[in-house]
Structures are given as structure tokens and as C-alpha cells.
PDB file of C-alpha atoms in Angstrom:
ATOM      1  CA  UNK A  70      13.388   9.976  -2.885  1.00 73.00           C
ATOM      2  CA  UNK A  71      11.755  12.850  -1.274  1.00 84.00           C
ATOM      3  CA  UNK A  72      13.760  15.319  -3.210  1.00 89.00           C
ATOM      4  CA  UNK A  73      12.615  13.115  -6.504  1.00 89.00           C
ATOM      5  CA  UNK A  74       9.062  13.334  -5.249  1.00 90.00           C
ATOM      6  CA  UNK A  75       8.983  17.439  -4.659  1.00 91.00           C
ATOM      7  CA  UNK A  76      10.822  17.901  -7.887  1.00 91.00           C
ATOM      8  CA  UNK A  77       8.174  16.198  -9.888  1.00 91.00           C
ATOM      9  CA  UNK A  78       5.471  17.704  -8.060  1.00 96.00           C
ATOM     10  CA  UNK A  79       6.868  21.194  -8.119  1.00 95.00           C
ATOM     11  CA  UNK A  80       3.997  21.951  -4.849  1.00 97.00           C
ATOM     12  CA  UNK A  81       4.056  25.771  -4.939  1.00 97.00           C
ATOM     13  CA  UNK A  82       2.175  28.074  -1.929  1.00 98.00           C
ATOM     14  CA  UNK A  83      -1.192  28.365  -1.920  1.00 98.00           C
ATOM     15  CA  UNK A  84      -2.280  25.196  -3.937  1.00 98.00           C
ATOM     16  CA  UNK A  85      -4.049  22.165  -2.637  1.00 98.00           C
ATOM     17  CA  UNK A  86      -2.730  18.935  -2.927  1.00 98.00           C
ATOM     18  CA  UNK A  87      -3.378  15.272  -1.779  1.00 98.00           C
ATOM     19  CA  UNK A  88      -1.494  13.006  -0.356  1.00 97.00           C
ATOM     20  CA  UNK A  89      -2.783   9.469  -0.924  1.00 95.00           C
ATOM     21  CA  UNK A  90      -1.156   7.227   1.363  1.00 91.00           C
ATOM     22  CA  UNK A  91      -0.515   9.855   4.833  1.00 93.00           C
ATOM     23  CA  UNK A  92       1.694   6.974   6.621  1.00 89.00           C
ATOM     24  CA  UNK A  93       3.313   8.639   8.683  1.00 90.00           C
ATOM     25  CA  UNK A  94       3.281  11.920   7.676  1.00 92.00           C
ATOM     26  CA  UNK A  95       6.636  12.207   5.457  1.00 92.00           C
ATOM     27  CA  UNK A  96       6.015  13.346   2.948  1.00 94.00           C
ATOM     28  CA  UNK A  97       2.861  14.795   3.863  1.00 96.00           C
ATOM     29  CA  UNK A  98       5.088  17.308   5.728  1.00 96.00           C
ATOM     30  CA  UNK A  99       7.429  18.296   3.066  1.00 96.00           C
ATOM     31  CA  UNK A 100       4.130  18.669   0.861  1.00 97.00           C
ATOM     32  CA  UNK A 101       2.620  20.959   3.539  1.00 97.00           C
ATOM     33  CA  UNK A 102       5.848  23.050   3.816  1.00 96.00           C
ATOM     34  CA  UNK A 103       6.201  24.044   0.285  1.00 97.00           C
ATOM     35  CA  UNK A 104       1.989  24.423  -0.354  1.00 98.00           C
ATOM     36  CA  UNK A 105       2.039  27.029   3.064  1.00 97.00           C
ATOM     37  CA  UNK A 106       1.054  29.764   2.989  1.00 97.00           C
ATOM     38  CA  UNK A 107      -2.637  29.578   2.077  1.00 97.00           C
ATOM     39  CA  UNK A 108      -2.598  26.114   0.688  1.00 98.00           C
ATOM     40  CA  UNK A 109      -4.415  22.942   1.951  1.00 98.00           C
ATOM     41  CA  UNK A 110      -3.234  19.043   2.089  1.00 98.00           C
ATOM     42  CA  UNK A 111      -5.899  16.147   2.285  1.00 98.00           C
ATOM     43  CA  UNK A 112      -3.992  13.183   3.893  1.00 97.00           C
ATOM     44  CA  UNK A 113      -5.735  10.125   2.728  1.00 96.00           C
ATOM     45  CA  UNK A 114      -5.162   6.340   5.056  1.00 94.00           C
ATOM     46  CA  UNK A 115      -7.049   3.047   5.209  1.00 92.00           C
ATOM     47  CA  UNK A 116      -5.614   2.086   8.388  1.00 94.00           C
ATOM     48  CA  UNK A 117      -7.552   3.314  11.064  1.00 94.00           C
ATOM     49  CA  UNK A 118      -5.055   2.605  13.679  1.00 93.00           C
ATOM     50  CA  UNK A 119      -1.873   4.526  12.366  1.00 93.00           C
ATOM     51  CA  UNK A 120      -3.965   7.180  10.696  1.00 95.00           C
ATOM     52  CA  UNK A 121      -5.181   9.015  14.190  1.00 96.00           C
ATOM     53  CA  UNK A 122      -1.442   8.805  15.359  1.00 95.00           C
ATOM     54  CA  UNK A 123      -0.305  10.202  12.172  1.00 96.00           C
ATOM     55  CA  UNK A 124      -3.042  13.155  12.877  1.00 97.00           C
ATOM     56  CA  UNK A 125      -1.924  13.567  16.143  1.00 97.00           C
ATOM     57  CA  UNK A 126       2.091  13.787  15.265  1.00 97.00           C
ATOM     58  CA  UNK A 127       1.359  16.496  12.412  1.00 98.00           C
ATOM     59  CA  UNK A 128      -1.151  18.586  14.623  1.00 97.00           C
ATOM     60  CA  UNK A 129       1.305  18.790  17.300  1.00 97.00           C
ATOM     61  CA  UNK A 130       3.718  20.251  14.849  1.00 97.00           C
ATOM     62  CA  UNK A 131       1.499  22.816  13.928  1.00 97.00           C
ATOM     63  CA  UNK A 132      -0.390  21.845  11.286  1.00 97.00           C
ATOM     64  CA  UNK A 133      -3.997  22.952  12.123  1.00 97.00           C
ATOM     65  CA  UNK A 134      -7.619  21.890  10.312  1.00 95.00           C
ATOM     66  CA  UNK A 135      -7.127  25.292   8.310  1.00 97.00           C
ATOM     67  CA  UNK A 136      -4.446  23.414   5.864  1.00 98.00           C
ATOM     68  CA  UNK A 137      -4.556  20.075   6.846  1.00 98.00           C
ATOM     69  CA  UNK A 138      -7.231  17.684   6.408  1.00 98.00           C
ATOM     70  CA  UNK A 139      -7.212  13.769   7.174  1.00 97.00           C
ATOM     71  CA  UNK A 140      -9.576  11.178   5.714  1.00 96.00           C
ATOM     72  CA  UNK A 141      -9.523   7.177   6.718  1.00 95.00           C
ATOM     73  CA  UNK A 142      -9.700   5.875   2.995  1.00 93.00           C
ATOM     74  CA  UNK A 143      -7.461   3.919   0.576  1.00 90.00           C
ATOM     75  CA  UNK A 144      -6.533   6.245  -2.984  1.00 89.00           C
ATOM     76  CA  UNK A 145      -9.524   4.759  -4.502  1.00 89.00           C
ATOM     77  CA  UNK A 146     -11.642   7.338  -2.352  1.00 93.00           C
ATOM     78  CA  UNK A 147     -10.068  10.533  -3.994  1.00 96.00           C
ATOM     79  CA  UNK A 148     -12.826  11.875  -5.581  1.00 96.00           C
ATOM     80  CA  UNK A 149     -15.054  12.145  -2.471  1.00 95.00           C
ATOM     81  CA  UNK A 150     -12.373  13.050  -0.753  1.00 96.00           C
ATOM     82  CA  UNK A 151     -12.274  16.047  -2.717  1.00 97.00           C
ATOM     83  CA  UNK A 152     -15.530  16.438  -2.284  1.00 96.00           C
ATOM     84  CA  UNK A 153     -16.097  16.493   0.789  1.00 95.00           C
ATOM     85  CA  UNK A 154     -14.070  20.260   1.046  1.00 96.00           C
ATOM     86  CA  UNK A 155     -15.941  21.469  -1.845  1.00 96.00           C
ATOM     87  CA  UNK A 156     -13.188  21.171  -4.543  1.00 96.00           C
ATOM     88  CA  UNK A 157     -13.085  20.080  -8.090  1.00 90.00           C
ATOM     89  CA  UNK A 158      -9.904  18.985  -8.087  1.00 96.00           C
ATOM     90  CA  UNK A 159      -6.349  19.251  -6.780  1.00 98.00           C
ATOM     91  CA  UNK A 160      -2.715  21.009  -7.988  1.00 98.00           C
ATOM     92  CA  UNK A 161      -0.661  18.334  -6.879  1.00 98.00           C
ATOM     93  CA  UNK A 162      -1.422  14.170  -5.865  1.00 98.00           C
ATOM     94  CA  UNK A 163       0.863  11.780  -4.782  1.00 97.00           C
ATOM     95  CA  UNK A 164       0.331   8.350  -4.171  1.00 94.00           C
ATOM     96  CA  UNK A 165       3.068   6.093  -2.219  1.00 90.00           C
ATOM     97  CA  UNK A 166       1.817   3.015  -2.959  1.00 88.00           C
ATOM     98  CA  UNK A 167       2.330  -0.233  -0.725  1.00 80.00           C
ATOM     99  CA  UNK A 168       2.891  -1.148   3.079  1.00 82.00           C
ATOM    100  CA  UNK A 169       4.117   1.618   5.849  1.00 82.00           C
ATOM    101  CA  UNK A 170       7.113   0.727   8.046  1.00 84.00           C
ATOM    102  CA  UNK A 171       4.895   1.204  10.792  1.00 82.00           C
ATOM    103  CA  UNK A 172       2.669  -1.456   9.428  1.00 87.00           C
ATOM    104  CA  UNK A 173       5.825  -3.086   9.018  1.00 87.00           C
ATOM    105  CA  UNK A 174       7.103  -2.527  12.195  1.00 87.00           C
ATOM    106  CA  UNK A 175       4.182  -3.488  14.342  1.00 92.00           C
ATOM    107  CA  UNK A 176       4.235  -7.391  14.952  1.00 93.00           C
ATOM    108  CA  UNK A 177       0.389  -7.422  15.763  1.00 92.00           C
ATOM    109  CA  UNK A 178      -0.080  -6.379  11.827  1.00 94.00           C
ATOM    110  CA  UNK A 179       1.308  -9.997  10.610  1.00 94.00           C
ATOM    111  CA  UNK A 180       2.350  -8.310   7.466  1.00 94.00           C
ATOM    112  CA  UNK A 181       6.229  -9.596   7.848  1.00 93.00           C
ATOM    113  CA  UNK A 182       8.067 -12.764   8.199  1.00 91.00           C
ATOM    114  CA  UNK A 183      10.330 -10.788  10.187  1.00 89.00           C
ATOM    115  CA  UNK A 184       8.653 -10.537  13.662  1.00 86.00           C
ATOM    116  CA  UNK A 185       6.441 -13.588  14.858  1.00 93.00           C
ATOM    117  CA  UNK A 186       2.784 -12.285  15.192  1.00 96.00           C
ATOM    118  CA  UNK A 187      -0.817 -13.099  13.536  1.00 97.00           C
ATOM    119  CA  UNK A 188      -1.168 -13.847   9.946  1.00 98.00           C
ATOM    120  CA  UNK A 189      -3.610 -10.618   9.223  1.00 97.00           C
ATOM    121  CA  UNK A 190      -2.381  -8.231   6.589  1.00 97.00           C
ATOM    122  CA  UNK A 191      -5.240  -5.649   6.391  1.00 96.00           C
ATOM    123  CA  UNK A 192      -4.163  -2.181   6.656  1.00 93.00           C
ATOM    124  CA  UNK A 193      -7.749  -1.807   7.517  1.00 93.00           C
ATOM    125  CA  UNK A 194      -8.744  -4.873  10.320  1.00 93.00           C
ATOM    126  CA  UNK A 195     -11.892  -4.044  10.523  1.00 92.00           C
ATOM    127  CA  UNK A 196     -13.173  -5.167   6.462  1.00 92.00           C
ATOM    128  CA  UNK A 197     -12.524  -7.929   4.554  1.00 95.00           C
ATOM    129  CA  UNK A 198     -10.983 -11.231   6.417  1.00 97.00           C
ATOM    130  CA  UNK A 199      -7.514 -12.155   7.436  1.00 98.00           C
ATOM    131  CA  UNK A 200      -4.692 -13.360   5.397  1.00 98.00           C
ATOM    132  CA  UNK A 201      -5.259 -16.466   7.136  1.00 98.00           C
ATOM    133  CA  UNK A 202      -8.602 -17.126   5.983  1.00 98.00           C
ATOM    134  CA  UNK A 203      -7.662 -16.276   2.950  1.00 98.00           C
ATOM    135  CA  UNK A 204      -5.056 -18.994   2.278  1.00 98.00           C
ATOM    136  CA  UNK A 205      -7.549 -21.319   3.913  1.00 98.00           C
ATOM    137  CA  UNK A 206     -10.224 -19.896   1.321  1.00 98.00           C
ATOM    138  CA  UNK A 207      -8.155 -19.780  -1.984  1.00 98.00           C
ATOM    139  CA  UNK A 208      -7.427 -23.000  -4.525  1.00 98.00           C
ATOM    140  CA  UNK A 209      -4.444 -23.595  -6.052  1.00 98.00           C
ATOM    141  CA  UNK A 210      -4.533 -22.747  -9.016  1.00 98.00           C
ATOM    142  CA  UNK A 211      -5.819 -19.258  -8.183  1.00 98.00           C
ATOM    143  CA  UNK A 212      -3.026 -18.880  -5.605  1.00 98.00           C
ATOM    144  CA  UNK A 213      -0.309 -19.668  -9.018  1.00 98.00           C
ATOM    145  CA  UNK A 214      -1.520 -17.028 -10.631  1.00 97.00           C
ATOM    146  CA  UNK A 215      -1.674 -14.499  -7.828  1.00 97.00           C
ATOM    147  CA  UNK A 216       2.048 -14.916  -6.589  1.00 97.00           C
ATOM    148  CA  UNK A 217       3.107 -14.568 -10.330  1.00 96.00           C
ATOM    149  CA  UNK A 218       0.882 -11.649 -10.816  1.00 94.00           C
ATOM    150  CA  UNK A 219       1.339 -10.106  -8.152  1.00 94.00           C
ATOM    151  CA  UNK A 220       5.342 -11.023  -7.274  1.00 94.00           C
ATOM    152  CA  UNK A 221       6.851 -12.280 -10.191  1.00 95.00           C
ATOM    153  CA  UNK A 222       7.212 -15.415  -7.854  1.00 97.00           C
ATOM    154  CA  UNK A 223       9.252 -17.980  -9.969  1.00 97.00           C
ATOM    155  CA  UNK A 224       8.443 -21.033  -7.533  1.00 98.00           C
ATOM    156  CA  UNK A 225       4.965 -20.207  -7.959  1.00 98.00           C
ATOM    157  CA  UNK A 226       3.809 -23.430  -9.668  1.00 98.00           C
ATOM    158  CA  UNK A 227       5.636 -25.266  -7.423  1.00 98.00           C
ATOM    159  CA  UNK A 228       4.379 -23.242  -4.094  1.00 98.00           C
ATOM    160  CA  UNK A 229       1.004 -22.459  -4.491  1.00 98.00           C
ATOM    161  CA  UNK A 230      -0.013 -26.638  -4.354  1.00 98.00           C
ATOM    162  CA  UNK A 231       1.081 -27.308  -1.222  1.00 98.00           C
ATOM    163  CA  UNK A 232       0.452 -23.830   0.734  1.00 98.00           C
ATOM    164  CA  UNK A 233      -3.656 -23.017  -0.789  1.00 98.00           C
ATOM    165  CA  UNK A 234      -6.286 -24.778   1.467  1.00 98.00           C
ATOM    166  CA  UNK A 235      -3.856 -24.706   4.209  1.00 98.00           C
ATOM    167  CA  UNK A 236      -4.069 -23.224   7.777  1.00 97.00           C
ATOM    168  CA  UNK A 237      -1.844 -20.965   9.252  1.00 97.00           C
ATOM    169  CA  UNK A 238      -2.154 -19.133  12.288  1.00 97.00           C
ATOM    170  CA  UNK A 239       1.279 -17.018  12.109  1.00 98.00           C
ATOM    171  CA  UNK A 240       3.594 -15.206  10.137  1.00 98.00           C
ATOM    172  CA  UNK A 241       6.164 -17.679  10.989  1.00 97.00           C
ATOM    173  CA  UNK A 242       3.945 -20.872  10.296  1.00 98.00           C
ATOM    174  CA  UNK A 243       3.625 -19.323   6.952  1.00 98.00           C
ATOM    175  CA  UNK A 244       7.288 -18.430   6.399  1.00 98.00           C
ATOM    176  CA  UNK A 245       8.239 -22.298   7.942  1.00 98.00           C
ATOM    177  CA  UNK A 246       6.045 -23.856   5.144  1.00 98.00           C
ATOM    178  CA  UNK A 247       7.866 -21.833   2.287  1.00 98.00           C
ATOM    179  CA  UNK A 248      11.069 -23.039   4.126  1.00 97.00           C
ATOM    180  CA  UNK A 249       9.814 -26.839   3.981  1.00 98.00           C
ATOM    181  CA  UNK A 250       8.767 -26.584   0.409  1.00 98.00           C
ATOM    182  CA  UNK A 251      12.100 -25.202  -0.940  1.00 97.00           C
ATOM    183  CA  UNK A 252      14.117 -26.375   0.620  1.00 96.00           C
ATOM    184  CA  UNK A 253      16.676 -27.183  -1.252  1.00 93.00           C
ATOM    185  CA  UNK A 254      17.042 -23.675  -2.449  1.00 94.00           C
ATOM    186  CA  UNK A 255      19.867 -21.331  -0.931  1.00 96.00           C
ATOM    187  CA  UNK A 256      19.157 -19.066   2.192  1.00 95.00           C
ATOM    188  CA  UNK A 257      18.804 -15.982  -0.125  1.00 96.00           C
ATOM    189  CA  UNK A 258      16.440 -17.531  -2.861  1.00 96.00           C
ATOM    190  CA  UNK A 259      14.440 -18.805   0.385  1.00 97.00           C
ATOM    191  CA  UNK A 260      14.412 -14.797   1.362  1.00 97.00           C
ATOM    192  CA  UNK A 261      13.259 -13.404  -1.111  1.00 97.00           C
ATOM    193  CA  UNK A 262      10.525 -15.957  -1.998  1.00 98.00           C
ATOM    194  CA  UNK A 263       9.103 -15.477   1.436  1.00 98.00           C
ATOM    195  CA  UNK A 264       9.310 -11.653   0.798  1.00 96.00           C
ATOM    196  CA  UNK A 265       7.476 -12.276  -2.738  1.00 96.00           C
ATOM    197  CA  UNK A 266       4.760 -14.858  -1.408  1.00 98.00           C
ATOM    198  CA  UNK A 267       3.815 -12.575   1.573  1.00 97.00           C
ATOM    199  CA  UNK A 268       3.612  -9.272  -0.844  1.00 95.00           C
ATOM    200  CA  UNK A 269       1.501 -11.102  -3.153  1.00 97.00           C
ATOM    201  CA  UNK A 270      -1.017 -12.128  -0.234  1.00 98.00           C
ATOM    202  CA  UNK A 271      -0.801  -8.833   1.530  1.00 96.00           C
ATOM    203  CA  UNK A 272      -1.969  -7.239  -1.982  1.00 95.00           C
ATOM    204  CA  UNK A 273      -5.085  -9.542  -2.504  1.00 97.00           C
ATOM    205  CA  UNK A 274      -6.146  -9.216   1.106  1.00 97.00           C
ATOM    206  CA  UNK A 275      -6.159  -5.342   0.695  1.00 95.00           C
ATOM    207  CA  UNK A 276      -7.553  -5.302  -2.671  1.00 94.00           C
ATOM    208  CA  UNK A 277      -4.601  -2.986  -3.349  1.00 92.00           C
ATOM    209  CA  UNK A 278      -4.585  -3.500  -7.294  1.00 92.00           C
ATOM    210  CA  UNK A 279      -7.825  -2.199  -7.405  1.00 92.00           C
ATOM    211  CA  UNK A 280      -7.867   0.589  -5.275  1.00 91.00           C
ATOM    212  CA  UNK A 281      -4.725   1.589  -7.297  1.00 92.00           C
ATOM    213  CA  UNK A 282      -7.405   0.636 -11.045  1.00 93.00           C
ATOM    214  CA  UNK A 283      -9.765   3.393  -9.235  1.00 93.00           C
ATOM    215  CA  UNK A 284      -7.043   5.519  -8.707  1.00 94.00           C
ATOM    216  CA  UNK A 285      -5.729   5.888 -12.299  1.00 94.00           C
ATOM    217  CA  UNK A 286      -9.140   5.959 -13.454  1.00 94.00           C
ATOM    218  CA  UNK A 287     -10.041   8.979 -11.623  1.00 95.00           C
ATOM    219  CA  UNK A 288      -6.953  11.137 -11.880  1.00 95.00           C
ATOM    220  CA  UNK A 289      -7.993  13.183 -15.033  1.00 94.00           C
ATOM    221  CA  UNK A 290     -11.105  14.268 -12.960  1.00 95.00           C
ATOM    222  CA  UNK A 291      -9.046  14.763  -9.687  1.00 96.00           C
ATOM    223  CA  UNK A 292      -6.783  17.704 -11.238  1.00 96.00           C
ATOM    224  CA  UNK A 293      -6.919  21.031 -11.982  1.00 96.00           C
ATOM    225  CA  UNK A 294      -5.147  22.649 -15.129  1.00 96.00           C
ATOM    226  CA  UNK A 295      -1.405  22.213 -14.645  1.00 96.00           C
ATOM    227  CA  UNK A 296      -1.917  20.030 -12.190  1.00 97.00           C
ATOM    228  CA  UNK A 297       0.875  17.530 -11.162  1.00 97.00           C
ATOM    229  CA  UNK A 298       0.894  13.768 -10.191  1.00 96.00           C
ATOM    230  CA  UNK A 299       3.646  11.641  -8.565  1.00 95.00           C
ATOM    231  CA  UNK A 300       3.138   7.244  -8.262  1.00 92.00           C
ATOM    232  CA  UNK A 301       5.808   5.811  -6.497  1.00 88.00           C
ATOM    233  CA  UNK A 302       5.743   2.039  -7.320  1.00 82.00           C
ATOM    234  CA  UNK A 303       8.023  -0.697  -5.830  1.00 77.00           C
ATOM    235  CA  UNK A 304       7.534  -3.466  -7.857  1.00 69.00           C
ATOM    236  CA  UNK A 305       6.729  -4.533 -11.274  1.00 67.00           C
ATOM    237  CA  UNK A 306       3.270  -5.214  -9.986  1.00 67.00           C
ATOM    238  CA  UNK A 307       2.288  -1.852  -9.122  1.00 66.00           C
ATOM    239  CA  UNK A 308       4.438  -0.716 -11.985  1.00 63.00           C
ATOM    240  CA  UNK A 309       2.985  -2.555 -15.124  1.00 63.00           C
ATOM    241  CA  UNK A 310      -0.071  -1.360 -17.186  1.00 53.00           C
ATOM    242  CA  UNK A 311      -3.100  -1.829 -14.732  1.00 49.00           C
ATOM    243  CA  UNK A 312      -4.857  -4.538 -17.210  1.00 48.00           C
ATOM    244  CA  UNK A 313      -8.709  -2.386 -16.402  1.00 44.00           C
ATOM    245  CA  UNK A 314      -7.267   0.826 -16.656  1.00 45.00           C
ATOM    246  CA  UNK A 315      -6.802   3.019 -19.582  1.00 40.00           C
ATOM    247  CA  UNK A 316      -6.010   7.261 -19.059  1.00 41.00           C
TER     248      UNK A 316
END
């Protein structure tokens, strides 16, 4: 995908560009390869705790405060991002949109059903509440809508009953009540519901659909002339007409 990504983008030497979800620093790199010399990267990330390791990889590989600047913001924080260096706007912008693997990765997150840890999901833990609360917090048929909106999750109407109101401390208390609920559905249905109902939570405890609104909203005043943008979506959430936004 990276090869995709840098043939859309065409990043050329001396532009600046922005990368709105730094990660860990993948693509940011390639970016910063192809803009050097004399060009600058602005690495945007929420989460304060991967963002200063992310930092810390890429200056260690050279990559000094001369082309390489990191903010701790979601893509909705472009424009003052831009700001903030004095510029009107950028040649190139990508936005990877979704969870990191090191999010992913990291049991302590609670983001996967995967690894047994805290039912949190904020990329950021220090705003908004835990996906925990949340569940505890939400009504039924609020929690329908949201796994269909944001998952396509076809066992919505039948899920979203029996797990809003509810507490649950863990990932895997979470993924056991799916289990219980369906089950009478095969191990792969069961899979890939758990995948969808955790996505769809993950996404309203980050506010991620309207950080990505903001986003869309102020790309034409986040570009230069010829300048280049690259979204790469993973679901038919992200990938569907934004319902607030209109370029």
C-alpha cells in the first residue's frame, strides 16, 4: 500500500507535507525521504503515549526539527497545525485513518478482543471516558444504530439489547457477552461480529467520525495549488459520504 500511497501523492523534494495519523512513523518515513532535501513533514497523533516513541524512533534515524515536526492532535487539528509553522497550506496530506498496530498490540489499550486487558479504547486516555463507561452510559437503541453505522453489524438489533446499560470491565468480558448472545452462530460469524462491535465502540469513544467531518471540511484550505491528498479508509464507515460534510 505504501507504493499506492507515494504514487498518489507524487511527494517531490522540497515540499511540505502532513502526515495525519504519524503511528509509527511508516509512512511518515517514506514521505520524508522523497520531500528531502529542503522539505518539511508535520506528523500529526492523538495518542500521547505512542506519539513521543514515534518521535524518538524517527529522530534517531536522523530526522532532525529542521524537516520534521510532531504535533499530539487527531486530523481534525490540521489547520493549526499548519499554523503553528507559519504556513498556509501544505503540497501533500495523508491521512491513515483508524487504530495503529501498536495500539493494537499493547494489551493495556483494551482496543482488541485478542489480548485480555481493560476495556478503554481512547487513543488519547487522558479525554473523554472509557469504552466501559460508555457501554454503561449508552441505551439501546442508540447502541443499534451505532454498530450499524459504524460496522455494518448485521446482529445489531439483536446485540445492542442485551449488551447497552451493561458493565464490563475487560476486553474479554465484552467479547464473552457477544459469545453468549450468538451463540448459535458459527465460530467465524462470532469473529467477525466481535471485530465489528468493538470497531464500532472504539469509533464513538474517539469521536473518530468527526475528527475525520473536520478533516474533509478543512482540506480545500489546508493545500496549496497542485497540492495532493491521500485517505486510506478500511471500512465502509470511513469510506461512505461523511453525512455533515460536503467539499
Amino acid at each position: 500500500m505504501v507504493t499506492e500511497i507515494l504514487g498518489a501523492l507524487d511527494p517531490r523534494p522540497g515540499e511540505l507535507a502532513v502526515d495525519c495519523t504519524l503511528g509509527h512513523g511508516g509512512h511518515t518515513r517514506e514521505l520524508l525521504q522523497k520531500i528531502l532535501p529542503g522539505g518539511r513533514l508535520i506528523g500529526l497523533d492523538a495518542d500521547p503515549i505512542e506519539l513521543p516513541r514515534t518521535d524518538a524512533i524517527l529522530r534517531a534515524e536522523g530526522f532532525g526539527e529542521e524537516c520534521l515536526i510532531t504535533r499530539k492532535s487527531n486530523f481534525a487539528g490540521i489547520q493549526a497545525a499548519l499554523a503553528s509553522i507559519g504556513a498556509e497550506g501544505a503540497d501533500v496530506i495523508l491521512a491513515d485513518l483508524g487504530v495503529s498496530s501498536m495500539q493494537l498490540d499493547n494489551p493495556a489499550r483494551g482496543f482488541t478482543s485478542k489480548h485480555a486487558g481493560p476495556l478503554d479504547m481512547r487513543m488519547n486516555p487522558a479525554k473523554g471516558i472509557p469504552a466501559s463507561q460508555w457501554i454503561e452510559r449508552i441505551g439501546a437503541a442508540d447502541l443499534a444504530e451505532i454498530l450499524r453505522e459504524n460496522s455494518d453489524e448485521p446482529h445489531a438489533q439483536i446485540l445492542a439489547p442485551q449488551l447497552a446499560g451493561r458493565s464490563f470491565s475487560t476486553t474479554m468480558e465484552l467479547a464473552q457477552a457477544i459469545r453468549s448472545i450468538l451463540a448459535n452462530r458459527s465460530d467465524e460469524d462470532l469473529k467477525k461480529t466481535i471485530t465489528r462491535v468493538f470497531q464500532a465502540i472504539r469509533i464513538e469513544v474517539n469521536e473518530e467520525f468527526a475528527a475525520l467531518d473536520a478533516l474533509l471540511r478543512a482540506l480545500p484550505f489546508c493545500l496549496r495549488p497542485g497540492g495532493r491528498v491521500a485517505i486510506l479508509s478500511f471500512h465502509s464507515g470511513e469510506d461512505r459520504d461523511r453525512k455533515s460534510t460536503r467539499l
